[in-house]
Tab-separated table of C-alpha atoms in Angstrom:
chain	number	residue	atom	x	y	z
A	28	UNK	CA	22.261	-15.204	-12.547
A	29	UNK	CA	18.809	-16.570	-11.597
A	30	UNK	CA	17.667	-16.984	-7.550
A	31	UNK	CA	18.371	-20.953	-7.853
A	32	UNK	CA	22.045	-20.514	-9.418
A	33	UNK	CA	24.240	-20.774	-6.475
A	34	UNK	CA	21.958	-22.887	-4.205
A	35	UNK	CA	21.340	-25.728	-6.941
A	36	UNK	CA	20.311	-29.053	-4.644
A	37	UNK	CA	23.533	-30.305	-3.181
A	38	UNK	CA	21.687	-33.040	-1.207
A	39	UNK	CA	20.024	-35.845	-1.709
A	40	UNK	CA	17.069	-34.797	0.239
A	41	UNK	CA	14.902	-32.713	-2.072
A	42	UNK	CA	12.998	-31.505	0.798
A	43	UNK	CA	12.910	-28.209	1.948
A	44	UNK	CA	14.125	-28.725	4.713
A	45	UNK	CA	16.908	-30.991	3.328
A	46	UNK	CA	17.898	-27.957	1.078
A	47	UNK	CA	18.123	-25.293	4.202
A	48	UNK	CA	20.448	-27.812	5.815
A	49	UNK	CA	22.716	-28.002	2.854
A	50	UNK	CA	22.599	-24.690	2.771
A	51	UNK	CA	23.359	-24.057	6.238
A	52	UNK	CA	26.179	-26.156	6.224
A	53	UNK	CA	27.794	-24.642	2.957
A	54	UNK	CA	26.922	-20.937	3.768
A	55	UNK	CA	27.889	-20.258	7.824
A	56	UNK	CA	28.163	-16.715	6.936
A	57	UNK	CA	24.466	-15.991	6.116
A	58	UNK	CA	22.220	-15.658	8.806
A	59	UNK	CA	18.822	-17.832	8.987
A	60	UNK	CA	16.475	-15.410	7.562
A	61	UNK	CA	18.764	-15.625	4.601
A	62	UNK	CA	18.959	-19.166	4.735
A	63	UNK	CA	15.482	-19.682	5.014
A	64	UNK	CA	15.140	-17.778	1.368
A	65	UNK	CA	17.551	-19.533	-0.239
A	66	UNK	CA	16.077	-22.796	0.604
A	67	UNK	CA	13.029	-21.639	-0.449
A	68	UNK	CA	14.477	-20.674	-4.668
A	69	UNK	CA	16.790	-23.993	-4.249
A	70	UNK	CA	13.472	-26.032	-3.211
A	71	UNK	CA	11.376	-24.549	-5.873
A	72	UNK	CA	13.659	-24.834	-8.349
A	73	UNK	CA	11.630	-22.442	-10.837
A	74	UNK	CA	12.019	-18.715	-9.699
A	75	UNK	CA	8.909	-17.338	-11.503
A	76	UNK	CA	6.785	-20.008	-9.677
A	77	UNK	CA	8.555	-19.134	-6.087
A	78	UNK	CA	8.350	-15.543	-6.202
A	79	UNK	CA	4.653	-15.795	-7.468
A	80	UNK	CA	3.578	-17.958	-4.588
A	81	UNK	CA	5.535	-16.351	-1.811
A	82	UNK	CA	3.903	-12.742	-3.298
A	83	UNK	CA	0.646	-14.073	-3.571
A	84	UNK	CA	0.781	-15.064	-0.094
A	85	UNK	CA	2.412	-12.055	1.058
A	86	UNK	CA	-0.143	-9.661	-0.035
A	87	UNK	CA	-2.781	-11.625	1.417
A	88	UNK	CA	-1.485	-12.207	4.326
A	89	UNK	CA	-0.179	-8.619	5.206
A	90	UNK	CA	-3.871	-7.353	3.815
A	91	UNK	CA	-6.322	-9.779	5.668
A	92	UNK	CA	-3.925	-9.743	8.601
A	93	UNK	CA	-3.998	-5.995	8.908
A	94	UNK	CA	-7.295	-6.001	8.580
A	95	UNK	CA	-8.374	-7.934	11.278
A	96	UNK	CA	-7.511	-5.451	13.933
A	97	UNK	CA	-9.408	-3.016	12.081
A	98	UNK	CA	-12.479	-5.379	12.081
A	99	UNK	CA	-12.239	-6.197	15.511
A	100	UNK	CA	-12.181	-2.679	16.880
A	101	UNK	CA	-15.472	-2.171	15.005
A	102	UNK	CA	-17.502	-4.976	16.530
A	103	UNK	CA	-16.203	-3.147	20.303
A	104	UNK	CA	-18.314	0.072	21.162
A	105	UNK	CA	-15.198	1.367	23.448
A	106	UNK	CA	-13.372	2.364	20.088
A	107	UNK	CA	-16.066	4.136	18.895
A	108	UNK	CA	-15.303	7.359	20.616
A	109	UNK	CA	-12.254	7.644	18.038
A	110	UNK	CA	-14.777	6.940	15.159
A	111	UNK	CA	-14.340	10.077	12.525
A	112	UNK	CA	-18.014	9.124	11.424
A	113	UNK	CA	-19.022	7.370	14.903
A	114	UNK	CA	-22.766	7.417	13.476
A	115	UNK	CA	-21.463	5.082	10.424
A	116	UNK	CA	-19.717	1.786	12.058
A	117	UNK	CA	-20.142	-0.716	9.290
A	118	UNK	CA	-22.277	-3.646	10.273
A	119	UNK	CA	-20.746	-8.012	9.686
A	120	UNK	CA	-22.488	-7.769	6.785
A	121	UNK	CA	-21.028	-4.747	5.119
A	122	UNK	CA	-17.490	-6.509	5.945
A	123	UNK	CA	-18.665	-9.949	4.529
A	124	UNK	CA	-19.971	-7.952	1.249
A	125	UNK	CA	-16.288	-5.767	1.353
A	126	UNK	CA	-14.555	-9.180	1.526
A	127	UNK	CA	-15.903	-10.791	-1.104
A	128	UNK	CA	-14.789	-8.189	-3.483
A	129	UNK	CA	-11.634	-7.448	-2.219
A	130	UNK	CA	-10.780	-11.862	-2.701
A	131	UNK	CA	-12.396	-11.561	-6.319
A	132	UNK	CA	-10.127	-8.718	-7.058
A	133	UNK	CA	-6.942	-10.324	-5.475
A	134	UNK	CA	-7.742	-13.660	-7.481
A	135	UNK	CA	-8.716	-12.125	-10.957
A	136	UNK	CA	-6.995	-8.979	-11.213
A	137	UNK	CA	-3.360	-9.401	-8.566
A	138	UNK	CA	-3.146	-12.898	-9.160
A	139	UNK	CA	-2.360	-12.761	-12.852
A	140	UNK	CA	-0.253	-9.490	-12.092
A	141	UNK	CA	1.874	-11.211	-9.547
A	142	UNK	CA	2.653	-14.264	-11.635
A	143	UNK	CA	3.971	-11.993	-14.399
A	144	UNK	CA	6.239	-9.810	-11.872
A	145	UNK	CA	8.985	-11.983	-11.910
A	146	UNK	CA	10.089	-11.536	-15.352
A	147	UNK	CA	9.461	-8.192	-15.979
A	148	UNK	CA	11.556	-7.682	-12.399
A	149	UNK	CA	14.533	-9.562	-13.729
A	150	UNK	CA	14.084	-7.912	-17.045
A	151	UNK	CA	15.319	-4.293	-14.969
A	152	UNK	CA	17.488	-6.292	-12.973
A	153	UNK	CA	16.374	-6.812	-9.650
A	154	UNK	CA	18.012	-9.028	-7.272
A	155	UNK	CA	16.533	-11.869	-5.292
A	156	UNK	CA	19.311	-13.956	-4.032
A	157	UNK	CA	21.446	-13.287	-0.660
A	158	UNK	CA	22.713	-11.564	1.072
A	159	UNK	CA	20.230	-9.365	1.640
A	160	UNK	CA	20.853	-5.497	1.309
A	161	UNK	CA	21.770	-3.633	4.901
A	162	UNK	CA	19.224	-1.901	6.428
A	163	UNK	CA	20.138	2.121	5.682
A	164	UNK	CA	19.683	0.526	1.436
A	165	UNK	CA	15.938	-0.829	2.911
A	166	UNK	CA	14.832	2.387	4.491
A	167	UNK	CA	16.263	5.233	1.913
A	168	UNK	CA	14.797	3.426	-1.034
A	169	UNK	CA	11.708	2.636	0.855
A	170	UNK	CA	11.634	6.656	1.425
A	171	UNK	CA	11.553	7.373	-2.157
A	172	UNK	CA	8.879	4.901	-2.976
A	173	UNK	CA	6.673	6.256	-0.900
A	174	UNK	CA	6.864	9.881	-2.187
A	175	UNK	CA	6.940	8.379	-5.479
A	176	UNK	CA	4.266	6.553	-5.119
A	177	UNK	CA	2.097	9.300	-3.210
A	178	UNK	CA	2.808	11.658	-6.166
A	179	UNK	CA	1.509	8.775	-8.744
A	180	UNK	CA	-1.396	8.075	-6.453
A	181	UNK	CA	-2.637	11.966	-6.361
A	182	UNK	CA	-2.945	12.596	-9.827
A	183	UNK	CA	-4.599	9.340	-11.069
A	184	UNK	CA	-7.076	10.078	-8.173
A	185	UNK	CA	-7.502	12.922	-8.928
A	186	UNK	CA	-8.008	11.849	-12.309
A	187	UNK	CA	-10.383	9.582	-11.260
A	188	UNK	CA	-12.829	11.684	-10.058
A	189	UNK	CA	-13.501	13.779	-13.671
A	190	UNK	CA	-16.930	12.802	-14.347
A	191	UNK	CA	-17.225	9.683	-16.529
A	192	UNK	CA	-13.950	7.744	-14.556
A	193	UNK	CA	-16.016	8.778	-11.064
A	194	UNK	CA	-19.085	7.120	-12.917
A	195	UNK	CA	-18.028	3.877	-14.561
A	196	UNK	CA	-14.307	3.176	-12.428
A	197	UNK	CA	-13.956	5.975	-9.017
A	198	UNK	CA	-17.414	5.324	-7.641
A	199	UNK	CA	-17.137	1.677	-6.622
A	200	UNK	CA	-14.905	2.702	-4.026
A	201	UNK	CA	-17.167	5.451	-3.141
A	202	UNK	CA	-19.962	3.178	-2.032
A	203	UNK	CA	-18.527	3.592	1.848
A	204	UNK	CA	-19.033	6.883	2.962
A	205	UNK	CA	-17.302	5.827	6.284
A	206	UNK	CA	-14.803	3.854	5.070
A	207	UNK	CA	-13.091	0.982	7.183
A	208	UNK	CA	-10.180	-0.963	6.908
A	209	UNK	CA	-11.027	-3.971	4.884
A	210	UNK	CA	-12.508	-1.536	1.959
A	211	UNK	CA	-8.633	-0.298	1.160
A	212	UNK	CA	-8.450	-2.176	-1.903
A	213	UNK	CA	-12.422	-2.507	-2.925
A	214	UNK	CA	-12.467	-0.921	-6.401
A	215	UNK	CA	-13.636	-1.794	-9.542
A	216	UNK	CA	-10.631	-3.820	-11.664
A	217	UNK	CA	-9.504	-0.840	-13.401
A	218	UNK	CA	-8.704	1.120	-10.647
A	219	UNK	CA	-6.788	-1.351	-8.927
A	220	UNK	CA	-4.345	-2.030	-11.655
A	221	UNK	CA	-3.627	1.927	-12.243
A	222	UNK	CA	-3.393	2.924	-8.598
A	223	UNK	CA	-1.574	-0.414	-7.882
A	224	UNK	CA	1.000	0.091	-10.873
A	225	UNK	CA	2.298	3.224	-8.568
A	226	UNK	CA	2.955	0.685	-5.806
A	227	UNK	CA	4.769	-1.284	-8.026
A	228	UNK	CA	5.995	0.699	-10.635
A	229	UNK	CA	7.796	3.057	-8.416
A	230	UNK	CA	10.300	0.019	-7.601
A	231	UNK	CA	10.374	-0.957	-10.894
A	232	UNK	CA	11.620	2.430	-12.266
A	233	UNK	CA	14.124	2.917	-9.089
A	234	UNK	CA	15.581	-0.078	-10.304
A	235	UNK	CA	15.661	0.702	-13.883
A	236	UNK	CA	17.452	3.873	-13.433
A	237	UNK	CA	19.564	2.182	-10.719
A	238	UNK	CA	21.247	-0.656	-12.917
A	239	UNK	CA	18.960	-3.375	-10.431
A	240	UNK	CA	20.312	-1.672	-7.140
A	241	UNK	CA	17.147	-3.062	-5.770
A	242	UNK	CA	16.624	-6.586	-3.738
A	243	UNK	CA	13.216	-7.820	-3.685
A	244	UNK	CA	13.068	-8.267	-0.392
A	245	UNK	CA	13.404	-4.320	0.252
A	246	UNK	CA	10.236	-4.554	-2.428
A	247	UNK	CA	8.339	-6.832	-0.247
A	248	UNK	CA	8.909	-4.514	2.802
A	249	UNK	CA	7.651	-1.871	0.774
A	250	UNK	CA	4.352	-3.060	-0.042
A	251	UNK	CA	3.520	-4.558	3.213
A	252	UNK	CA	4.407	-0.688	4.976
A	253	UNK	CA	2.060	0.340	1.931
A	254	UNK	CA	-0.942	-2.097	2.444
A	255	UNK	CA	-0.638	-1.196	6.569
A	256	UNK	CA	-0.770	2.619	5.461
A	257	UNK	CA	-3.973	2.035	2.736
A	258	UNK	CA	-5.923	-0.249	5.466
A	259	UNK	CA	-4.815	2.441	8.073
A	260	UNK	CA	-6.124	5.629	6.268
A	261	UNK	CA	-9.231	3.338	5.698
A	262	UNK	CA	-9.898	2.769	9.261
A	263	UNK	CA	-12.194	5.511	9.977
A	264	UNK	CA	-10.615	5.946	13.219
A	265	UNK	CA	-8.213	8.780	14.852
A	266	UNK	CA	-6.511	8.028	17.934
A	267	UNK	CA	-4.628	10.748	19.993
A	268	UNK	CA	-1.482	8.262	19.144
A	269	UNK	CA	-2.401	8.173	15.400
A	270	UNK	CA	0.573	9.108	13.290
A	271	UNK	CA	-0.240	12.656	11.965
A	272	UNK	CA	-0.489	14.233	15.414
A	273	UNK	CA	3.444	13.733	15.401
A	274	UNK	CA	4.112	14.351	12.142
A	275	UNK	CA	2.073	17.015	10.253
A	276	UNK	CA	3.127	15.694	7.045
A	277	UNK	CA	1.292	12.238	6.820
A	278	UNK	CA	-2.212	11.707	5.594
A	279	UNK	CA	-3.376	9.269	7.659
A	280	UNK	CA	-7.044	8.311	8.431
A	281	UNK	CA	-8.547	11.767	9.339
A	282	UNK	CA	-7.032	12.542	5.694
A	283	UNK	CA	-8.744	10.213	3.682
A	284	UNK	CA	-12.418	9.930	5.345
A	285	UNK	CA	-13.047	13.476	4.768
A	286	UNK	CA	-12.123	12.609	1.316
A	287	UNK	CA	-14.927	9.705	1.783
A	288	UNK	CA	-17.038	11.564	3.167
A	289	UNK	CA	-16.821	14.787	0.667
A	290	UNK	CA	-16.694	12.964	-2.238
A	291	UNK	CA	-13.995	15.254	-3.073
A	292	UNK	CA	-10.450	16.690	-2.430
A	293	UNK	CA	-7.955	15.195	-0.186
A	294	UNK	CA	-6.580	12.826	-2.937
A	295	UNK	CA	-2.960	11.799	-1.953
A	296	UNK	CA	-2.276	8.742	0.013
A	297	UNK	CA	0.563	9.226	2.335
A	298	UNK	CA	1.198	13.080	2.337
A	299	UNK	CA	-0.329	15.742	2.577
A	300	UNK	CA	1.796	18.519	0.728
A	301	UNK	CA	0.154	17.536	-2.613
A	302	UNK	CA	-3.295	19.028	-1.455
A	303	UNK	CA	-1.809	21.775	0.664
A	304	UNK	CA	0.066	23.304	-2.547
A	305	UNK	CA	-2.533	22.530	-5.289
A	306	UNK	CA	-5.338	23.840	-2.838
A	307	UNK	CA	-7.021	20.530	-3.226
A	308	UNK	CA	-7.381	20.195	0.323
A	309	UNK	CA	-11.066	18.876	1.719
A	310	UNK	CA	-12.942	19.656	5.174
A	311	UNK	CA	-13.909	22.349	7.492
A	312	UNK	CA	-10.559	23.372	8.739
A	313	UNK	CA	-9.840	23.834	4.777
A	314	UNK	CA	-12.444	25.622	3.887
A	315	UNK	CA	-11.692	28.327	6.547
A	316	UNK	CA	-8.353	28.799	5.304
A	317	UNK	CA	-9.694	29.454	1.765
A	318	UNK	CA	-11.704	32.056	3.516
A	319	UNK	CA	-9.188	34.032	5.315
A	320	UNK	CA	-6.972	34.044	2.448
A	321	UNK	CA	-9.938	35.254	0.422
A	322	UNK	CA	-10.589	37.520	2.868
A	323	UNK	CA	-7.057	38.855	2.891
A	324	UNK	CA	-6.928	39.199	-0.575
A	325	UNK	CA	-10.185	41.384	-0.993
A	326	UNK	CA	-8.857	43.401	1.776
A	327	UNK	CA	-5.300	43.662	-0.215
A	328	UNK	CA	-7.583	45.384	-3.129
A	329	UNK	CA	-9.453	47.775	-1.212
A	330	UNK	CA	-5.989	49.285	0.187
């Protein structure tokens, strides 16, 4: 059954407004968010064309609006002191130029993307009506996406810096050695549909193997914790409050701009076991421990 089925117009007002009413009045036991989302299908009245708007505007407005903080605390010298690469703050000009981009991409390569999700989502079964899933189904299955999406995101990295996909694909986003928030998603096209399909894939595959135990909605919160950690490990900055001083585990921003600024290593997004166990790890505090255990080993012979 499609988004629309059970909330078909039962009011003379076609509004949207005149649809949450009827709704509301009909459905006591959901509470307003869910009303508020079942107006919106029952408005629409064409599923593919409501979930492609309200996911084009999602993205955007989770990306841009995470952003912004990031942008801000560059044009204020106080912050600086965090700075990773404090001699490398990009200037309004290197944002403008990162902006640009980042909207072509959204518009040429997302866009198209996003209008096509619908169907393939309701192909594996996915649910959008209400009532929404509880809260313990949100975070457990956001969990897993994020491990599976780390593990996706490592290898095709990693894959991506082999010589000719560095070259012709990898090395747009190389063109900040300091990276900052905005450039999270400046890539060349190619890039941005392979590293993106782990984002969206990962849901896509849960709920193929799942029988469509997935709600959109726990898809939506998914991406947006996703774009928040991409813009984050962008950010170039490392605060004493910054996630992975609590939990070793996480990548973070001190992860990822040694990965900037090395050209090299340090390839998973959220986690860091990946390069801990494959020894793909990148930085100073890396490279000693490649010593000592190359040290320990030479001594092990000599015994």
């Amino acid at each position: 059954m499609n988004a629309t089925a059970a909330f078909a117009a039962t009011t003379a007002d076609p509004t949207y407004w005149g649809q949450f009413d009827a709704i509301s009045q009909y459905n006591v036991h959901l509470n307003i968010f869910e009303r508020l989302w079942a107006a919106w299908y029952a408005y629409m009245q064409n599923d593919v064309l409501a979930t492609g708007i309200m996911s084009f505007v999602m993205h955007e407005v989770v990306y841009f609006g995470r952003s912004l903080p990031w942008i801000i605390i560059d044009s204020i010298p106080y912050f600086h002191k965090y700075k990773l690469q404090q001699a490398k703050v990009p200037t309004a000009a290197d944002q403008w130029k990162c902006a640009k981009l980042v909207l072509f991409s959204h518009f040429t390569v997302e866009l198209p993307q996003i209008w096509l999700f619908h169907p393939m989502a309701v192909y594996f079964g996915m649910q959008f009506g209400v009532p929404f899933p509880s809260l313990l189904t949100m975070a457990y299955q956001i969990a897993i996406f994020f491990v599976m999406e780390d593990t996706w995101h490592y290898w095709f990295h990693r894959a991506f810096h082999w010589g000719p996909l560095y070259k012709y694909v990898h090395k747009i986003h190389h063109q900040y050695s300091a990276p900052f928030g905005l450039a999270a998603e400046y890539a060349s096209p190619i890039e941005v549909m392979f590293l993106g399909l782990g984002t969206v894939g990962s849901p896509i595959l849960w709920c193929a193997v799942s029988n469509g135990n997935l709600h959109i909605l726990t898809m939506y919160l998914w991406i947006t914790l996703r774009l928040f950690q991409a813009i984050d490990s962008h950010s170039g900055y490392d605060f004493p409050w910054s996630l992975h001083h609590f939990l070793p585990i996480w990548a973070g921003a001190h992860h990822h701009d040694v990965h900037h600024e090395k050209f090299i290593g340090n390839y998973a997004s959220s986690f860091r076991w990946w390069d801990y166990f494959l020894d793909t790890e990148s930085g100073p505090e890396a490279a000693k421990r490649r010593r000592e255990r190359k040290i320990t080993k030479e001594a092990k012979k000599t015994q």
